[in-house]
Short mmCIF file of C-alpha atoms in Angstrom, two decimals:
data_model
loop_
_atom_site.label_atom_id
_atom_site.label_comp_id
_atom_site.label_asym_id
_atom_site.label_seq_id
_atom_site.Cartn_x
_atom_site.Cartn_y
_atom_site.Cartn_z
CA MET A 1 104.25 82.18 102.95
CA GLN A 2 105.08 79.42 100.48
CA PRO A 3 107.14 76.46 101.78
CA LEU A 4 110.88 77.05 101.89
CA PRO A 5 112.84 75.37 99.10
CA THR A 6 115.27 72.60 100.03
CA TYR A 7 118.52 71.18 98.71
CA ASP A 8 116.44 68.85 96.52
CA ASP A 9 115.29 71.99 94.66
CA VAL A 10 118.92 73.00 94.16
CA VAL A 11 119.68 69.55 92.72
CA ALA A 12 116.67 69.83 90.38
CA ALA A 13 117.85 73.29 89.29
CA ALA A 14 121.30 71.88 88.52
CA ARG A 15 119.70 69.37 86.16
CA ARG A 16 117.77 72.13 84.34
CA LEU A 17 120.89 74.25 84.04
CA GLU A 18 123.10 71.49 82.69
CA GLY A 19 124.20 72.40 79.19
CA HIS A 20 122.92 75.98 79.57
CA ALA A 21 124.87 77.56 82.45
CA HIS A 22 128.66 77.48 82.58
CA ARG A 23 130.27 75.39 85.29
CA THR A 24 132.48 78.28 86.26
CA PRO A 25 136.09 77.66 87.35
CA VAL A 26 137.34 77.53 90.91
CA MET A 27 140.57 79.52 91.05
CA ARG A 28 143.38 79.66 93.59
CA SER A 29 145.94 82.33 94.52
CA ARG A 30 149.24 81.40 96.19
CA THR A 31 149.49 85.01 97.34
CA ILE A 32 146.16 84.85 99.19
CA ASP A 33 146.84 81.36 100.57
CA ALA A 34 150.04 82.76 102.09
CA GLU A 35 148.36 85.96 103.30
CA PHE A 36 145.51 84.05 104.96
CA GLY A 37 147.51 81.02 106.07
CA ALA A 38 144.67 79.03 104.56
CA GLN A 39 143.51 77.23 101.43
CA VAL A 40 141.28 79.69 99.59
CA PHE A 41 138.98 78.74 96.71
CA PHE A 42 137.45 81.44 94.49
CA LYS A 43 134.23 80.50 92.65
CA CYS A 44 134.33 82.73 89.57
CA GLU A 45 130.75 83.61 88.69
CA ASN A 46 132.09 86.71 86.92
CA LEU A 47 132.79 84.17 84.15
CA GLN A 48 129.18 82.93 84.08
CA ARG A 49 126.94 83.61 81.07
CA MET A 50 125.99 87.32 81.02
CA GLY A 51 128.73 87.87 83.59
CA ALA A 52 127.06 86.92 86.88
CA PHE A 53 125.49 84.12 88.93
CA LYS A 54 122.05 85.58 88.18
CA PHE A 55 121.77 83.53 85.00
CA ARG A 56 121.34 80.40 87.08
CA GLY A 57 118.24 81.53 88.95
CA ALA A 58 116.67 83.27 85.98
CA PHE A 59 117.00 80.30 83.63
CA ASN A 60 115.80 77.88 86.28
CA ALA A 61 112.67 79.96 86.92
CA LEU A 62 111.82 80.62 83.28
CA SER A 63 112.41 77.01 82.23
CA LYS A 64 109.45 76.03 84.46
CA PHE A 65 106.97 78.35 82.67
CA ASP A 66 103.95 76.69 81.09
CA ALA A 67 102.80 77.49 77.55
CA LYS A 68 100.47 80.32 78.63
CA GLN A 69 103.20 82.01 80.68
CA ARG A 70 105.67 81.72 77.81
CA ARG A 71 103.26 83.43 75.42
CA ALA A 72 102.43 86.29 77.82
CA GLY A 73 106.06 86.91 78.75
CA VAL A 74 108.07 87.75 81.84
CA VAL A 75 108.63 91.01 83.71
CA ALA A 76 111.46 91.62 86.16
CA PHE A 77 113.02 94.50 88.08
CA SER A 78 116.76 94.80 88.55
CA SER A 79 119.72 97.16 88.81
CA GLY A 80 121.43 95.18 86.10
CA ASN A 81 122.52 91.58 86.57
CA HIS A 82 119.08 90.03 87.10
CA ALA A 83 117.90 92.17 84.18
CA GLN A 84 120.50 90.69 81.88
CA ALA A 85 119.90 87.19 83.23
CA ILE A 86 116.15 87.33 82.60
CA ALA A 87 116.63 88.89 79.15
CA LEU A 88 119.16 86.26 78.07
CA SER A 89 117.22 83.34 79.54
CA ALA A 90 113.99 84.59 77.95
CA SER A 91 115.73 84.91 74.60
CA LEU A 92 117.06 81.36 74.80
CA LEU A 93 113.60 80.05 75.74
CA GLY A 94 111.62 82.18 73.26
CA ILE A 95 109.83 84.23 75.93
CA PRO A 96 109.17 88.02 75.62
CA ALA A 97 110.86 89.95 78.45
CA THR A 98 110.22 93.39 79.97
CA ILE A 99 112.78 94.67 82.46
CA VAL A 100 112.33 97.54 84.95
CA MET A 101 115.75 99.17 85.49
CA PRO A 102 116.92 102.32 87.33
CA HIS A 103 117.69 105.19 84.97
CA ASP A 104 121.20 105.41 86.46
CA ALA A 105 122.04 101.72 86.04
CA PRO A 106 125.49 101.07 84.54
CA ALA A 107 125.30 101.74 80.81
CA SER A 108 126.91 98.41 79.99
CA LYS A 109 124.20 96.54 81.91
CA VAL A 110 121.39 98.43 80.17
CA ALA A 111 122.99 97.89 76.76
CA ALA A 112 123.48 94.19 77.44
CA THR A 113 119.87 93.78 78.62
CA ARG A 114 118.60 95.37 75.42
CA GLY A 115 121.11 93.37 73.40
CA TYR A 116 119.66 90.16 74.78
CA GLY A 117 116.24 91.28 73.53
CA GLY A 118 114.78 92.72 76.74
CA HIS A 119 112.41 95.70 76.61
CA VAL A 120 113.72 98.15 79.22
CA VAL A 121 111.42 100.40 81.29
CA THR A 122 113.36 102.90 83.43
CA TYR A 123 112.56 104.40 86.85
CA ASP A 124 114.18 106.53 89.56
CA ARG A 125 115.58 104.20 92.24
CA TYR A 126 115.49 106.94 94.90
CA THR A 127 111.90 108.12 94.41
CA GLU A 128 109.98 105.26 92.76
CA ASP A 129 109.14 101.70 93.84
CA ARG A 130 110.44 99.17 91.33
CA GLU A 131 108.44 96.34 92.88
CA GLN A 132 105.18 98.26 92.46
CA ILE A 133 106.06 99.11 88.85
CA GLY A 134 106.80 95.44 88.14
CA ARG A 135 103.55 94.26 89.72
CA GLN A 136 101.52 96.82 87.75
CA LEU A 137 103.09 95.74 84.47
CA ALA A 138 102.42 92.10 85.27
CA GLU A 139 98.79 92.74 86.15
CA THR A 140 98.17 94.97 83.13
CA HIS A 141 99.73 92.71 80.53
CA GLY A 142 99.28 89.26 82.06
CA MET A 143 103.02 88.71 82.38
CA THR A 144 104.68 86.62 85.09
CA LEU A 145 106.77 88.62 87.54
CA ILE A 146 110.09 87.05 88.45
CA PRO A 147 111.73 89.02 91.28
CA PRO A 148 115.52 89.12 91.61
CA PHE A 149 115.81 87.13 94.84
CA ASP A 150 112.59 86.37 96.76
CA HIS A 151 111.48 83.45 94.61
CA ALA A 152 111.94 79.74 95.28
CA ASP A 153 113.08 78.85 91.75
CA VAL A 154 115.45 81.81 91.58
CA LEU A 155 117.22 81.11 94.86
CA SER A 156 117.34 77.38 94.14
CA GLY A 157 119.13 78.13 90.89
CA GLN A 158 121.60 80.37 92.70
CA GLY A 159 122.31 77.56 95.12
CA THR A 160 124.02 75.61 92.34
CA VAL A 161 126.97 78.00 92.80
CA ALA A 162 127.87 76.50 96.19
CA LYS A 163 126.94 73.00 95.02
CA GLU A 164 129.53 73.20 92.25
CA LEU A 165 132.11 74.90 94.46
CA ILE A 166 131.99 72.19 97.11
CA GLU A 167 131.90 69.41 94.52
CA ASP A 168 135.00 70.82 92.81
CA ALA A 169 136.99 72.10 95.81
CA GLY A 170 135.92 69.59 98.44
CA PRO A 171 134.37 70.30 101.85
CA LEU A 172 134.79 73.85 103.15
CA ASP A 173 135.30 75.15 106.66
CA VAL A 174 134.18 78.71 105.87
CA LEU A 175 132.18 80.25 102.99
CA PHE A 176 131.84 83.95 102.14
CA VAL A 177 128.92 84.97 99.90
CA CYS A 178 127.95 88.42 98.57
CA LEU A 179 124.61 89.65 99.88
CA GLY A 180 122.02 91.99 98.39
CA GLY A 181 118.47 90.66 98.59
CA GLY A 182 119.66 87.24 99.71
CA GLY A 183 118.98 84.97 96.73
CA LEU A 184 122.60 83.91 96.31
CA LEU A 185 123.26 83.62 100.03
CA SER A 186 120.11 81.65 100.85
CA GLY A 187 120.56 79.31 97.88
CA CYS A 188 124.22 78.73 98.73
CA ALA A 189 123.23 78.10 102.34
CA LEU A 190 120.86 75.31 101.25
CA ALA A 191 123.63 73.61 99.27
CA THR A 192 126.32 74.15 101.90
CA ARG A 193 124.26 72.80 104.80
CA ALA A 194 123.63 69.64 102.73
CA LEU A 195 127.20 69.12 101.48
CA ALA A 196 129.34 70.65 104.24
CA PRO A 197 127.02 70.93 107.26
CA ASP A 198 129.68 72.20 109.66
CA CYS A 199 130.84 75.00 107.37
CA THR A 200 130.63 78.53 108.79
CA ILE A 201 128.62 80.68 106.36
CA TYR A 202 129.05 84.45 106.15
CA GLY A 203 126.97 86.80 104.07
CA VAL A 204 128.66 90.09 103.14
CA GLU A 205 126.89 93.32 102.27
CA PRO A 206 127.94 96.98 101.85
CA GLU A 207 128.62 98.83 105.09
CA ALA A 208 126.29 101.60 103.88
CA GLY A 209 123.47 99.10 103.28
CA ASN A 210 123.59 96.61 106.15
CA ASP A 211 119.89 95.78 106.26
CA GLY A 212 120.67 92.07 106.29
CA GLN A 213 122.98 92.42 109.26
CA GLN A 214 120.34 94.46 111.09
CA SER A 215 117.66 91.93 110.18
CA LEU A 216 119.65 88.97 111.45
CA LYS A 217 120.24 90.72 114.79
CA ALA A 218 116.64 91.91 115.11
CA GLY A 219 115.06 88.60 114.12
CA ARG A 220 112.84 90.34 111.57
CA ILE A 221 113.22 91.96 108.16
CA VAL A 222 114.56 95.49 108.52
CA HIS A 223 113.84 98.01 105.72
CA ILE A 224 116.32 100.78 104.91
CA ASP A 225 116.58 103.62 102.40
CA THR A 226 118.43 102.86 99.17
CA PRO A 227 122.09 102.88 100.25
CA GLN A 228 124.78 104.97 98.60
CA THR A 229 127.50 102.47 97.71
CA LEU A 230 129.74 101.42 94.83
CA ALA A 231 128.13 97.98 95.09
CA ASP A 232 125.16 98.78 92.83
CA GLY A 233 124.10 95.13 92.77
CA ALA A 234 123.56 95.26 96.53
CA GLN A 235 121.59 98.50 96.77
CA THR A 236 118.59 96.57 98.05
CA GLN A 237 116.37 97.98 100.77
CA HIS A 238 115.43 94.70 102.46
CA LEU A 239 115.77 90.94 102.34
CA GLY A 240 113.00 88.79 100.91
CA ASN A 241 110.58 86.77 103.01
CA LEU A 242 111.92 83.45 101.72
CA THR A 243 115.55 84.50 101.72
CA PHE A 244 115.37 85.90 105.25
CA GLU A 245 113.91 82.68 106.69
CA ILE A 246 116.69 80.58 105.16
CA ILE A 247 119.39 83.08 106.16
CA ARG A 248 118.07 83.25 109.73
CA ARG A 249 118.11 79.46 109.96
CA ASP A 250 121.32 78.57 108.10
CA VAL A 251 123.72 81.55 108.01
CA ASP A 252 126.14 82.11 110.90
CA ASP A 253 126.71 85.85 110.54
CA ILE A 254 126.55 88.80 108.17
CA LEU A 255 129.60 91.01 107.70
CA THR A 256 130.07 94.29 105.85
CA ALA A 257 132.66 95.89 103.57
CA THR A 258 133.39 99.53 102.81
CA ASP A 259 133.66 101.01 99.35
CA ALA A 260 137.40 101.47 99.87
CA GLN A 261 137.77 97.77 100.69
CA LEU A 262 135.83 96.87 97.56
CA VAL A 263 138.17 98.94 95.40
CA ASP A 264 141.19 97.27 97.00
CA ALA A 265 139.66 93.89 96.21
CA MET A 266 138.93 94.90 92.61
CA ARG A 267 142.54 95.98 92.24
CA PHE A 268 143.84 92.68 93.61
CA TYR A 269 141.62 90.59 91.35
CA ALA A 270 142.71 92.57 88.29
CA SER A 271 146.41 92.77 89.02
CA ARG A 272 147.09 89.36 90.57
CA MET A 273 144.37 87.04 89.26
CA LYS A 274 143.64 88.78 85.93
CA LEU A 275 139.95 88.95 86.72
CA VAL A 276 137.51 91.80 86.07
CA VAL A 277 135.14 91.86 89.05
CA GLU A 278 132.41 94.41 89.72
CA PRO A 279 132.30 96.12 93.14
CA THR A 280 129.39 93.97 94.36
CA GLY A 281 131.29 90.83 93.39
CA CYS A 282 134.15 91.89 95.69
CA LEU A 283 132.09 91.95 98.89
CA SER A 284 132.95 88.39 99.86
CA PHE A 285 136.71 88.73 99.43
CA ALA A 286 136.84 92.16 101.06
CA ALA A 287 135.24 90.82 104.24
CA ALA A 288 137.35 87.65 104.26
CA ARG A 289 140.50 89.77 104.18
CA GLU A 290 139.32 91.75 107.19
CA ILE A 291 138.99 88.62 109.33
CA LYS A 292 141.82 86.59 107.79
CA ASP A 293 143.38 86.05 111.23
CA ARG A 294 140.41 83.83 112.05
CA LEU A 295 140.93 81.72 108.94
CA HIS A 296 144.36 80.18 109.59
CA GLY A 297 144.46 76.54 108.57
CA LYS A 298 140.93 76.63 107.14
CA ARG A 299 139.54 75.66 103.76
CA VAL A 300 137.84 78.87 102.65
CA GLY A 301 135.36 79.41 99.82
CA ILE A 302 134.83 82.87 98.33
CA VAL A 303 132.03 83.44 95.83
CA ILE A 304 132.79 86.11 93.22
CA SER A 305 129.26 87.02 92.22
CA GLY A 306 129.78 88.99 89.01
CA GLY A 307 131.96 91.01 86.68
CA ASN A 308 129.60 93.44 84.97
CA VAL A 309 131.16 96.88 85.35
CA ASP A 310 131.61 99.68 82.81
CA LEU A 311 135.22 99.64 81.68
CA ASP A 312 135.64 103.38 82.14
CA ARG A 313 134.39 103.10 85.70
CA PHE A 314 136.53 100.04 86.32
CA ALA A 315 139.66 101.79 85.07
CA LYS A 316 138.90 104.87 87.16
CA LEU A 317 138.39 102.84 90.33
CA VAL A 318 141.35 100.46 90.08
CA GLY A 319 143.66 103.16 88.73
CA ALA A 320 142.93 105.68 91.49
#
């Protein structure tokens, strides 16, 4: 296995992203501060370019391509946000992009990926292996495969989320981060351990897809079937080799959230903070609310990972 990235790689990624990624706002809610009895800081990556934190890792990885890689192009597999991130980053850098996406991915994510110039190849997420499809395309056409989370440059880019949050909000006592394959969580862990070493770090994944939680308890990567959950961005079957090693070393615990809790969180964000947040992006807040009694008097960071959700679906969920 390649060496694990460090906080120095996060700092280098921040330099590459300067002037390209948004420094997203850190928002507060008096209602939540009162409910938690804590100071709560929301890092709003739903307001990032292409609507999610994924832009950070994708641009960081692609910006390191040499001339031969840029000519041959990039291939990626994703349920939506990494797809859009790679397509947009490739467009900005003049690199051809092919994206492997599930045929039932949210229509808005597919449309956005194509709108950014990505060539979309579809597959069935329940019967086909997206990683194998991506590897075959890379081998056949000489493209460079950039996976959505298990890649040093990708996770280092994602770590700039926590770097900015702690720089803007100050040291944190507790941090909640959404968890799918672990790129965001592992990157944020690198930054948090450097800037707020005593901070308690929680990853949060769907209750129906708690492979990360199982892996942390087992001390090895646990593979599961594709989970049925509203959190389409966290329908991963396993953590990555790199992400798992960092999570095992630096993350305190992994919590879960139900679909019903995600909908409640979506409704709160929309009604009280005027934010459109996708179900996956609500994982962190949903879990924090469940253990709010443990957070009294703490400085709490909550990463909102993304806001890419079809408006019809959004209206149906929050209006139910």
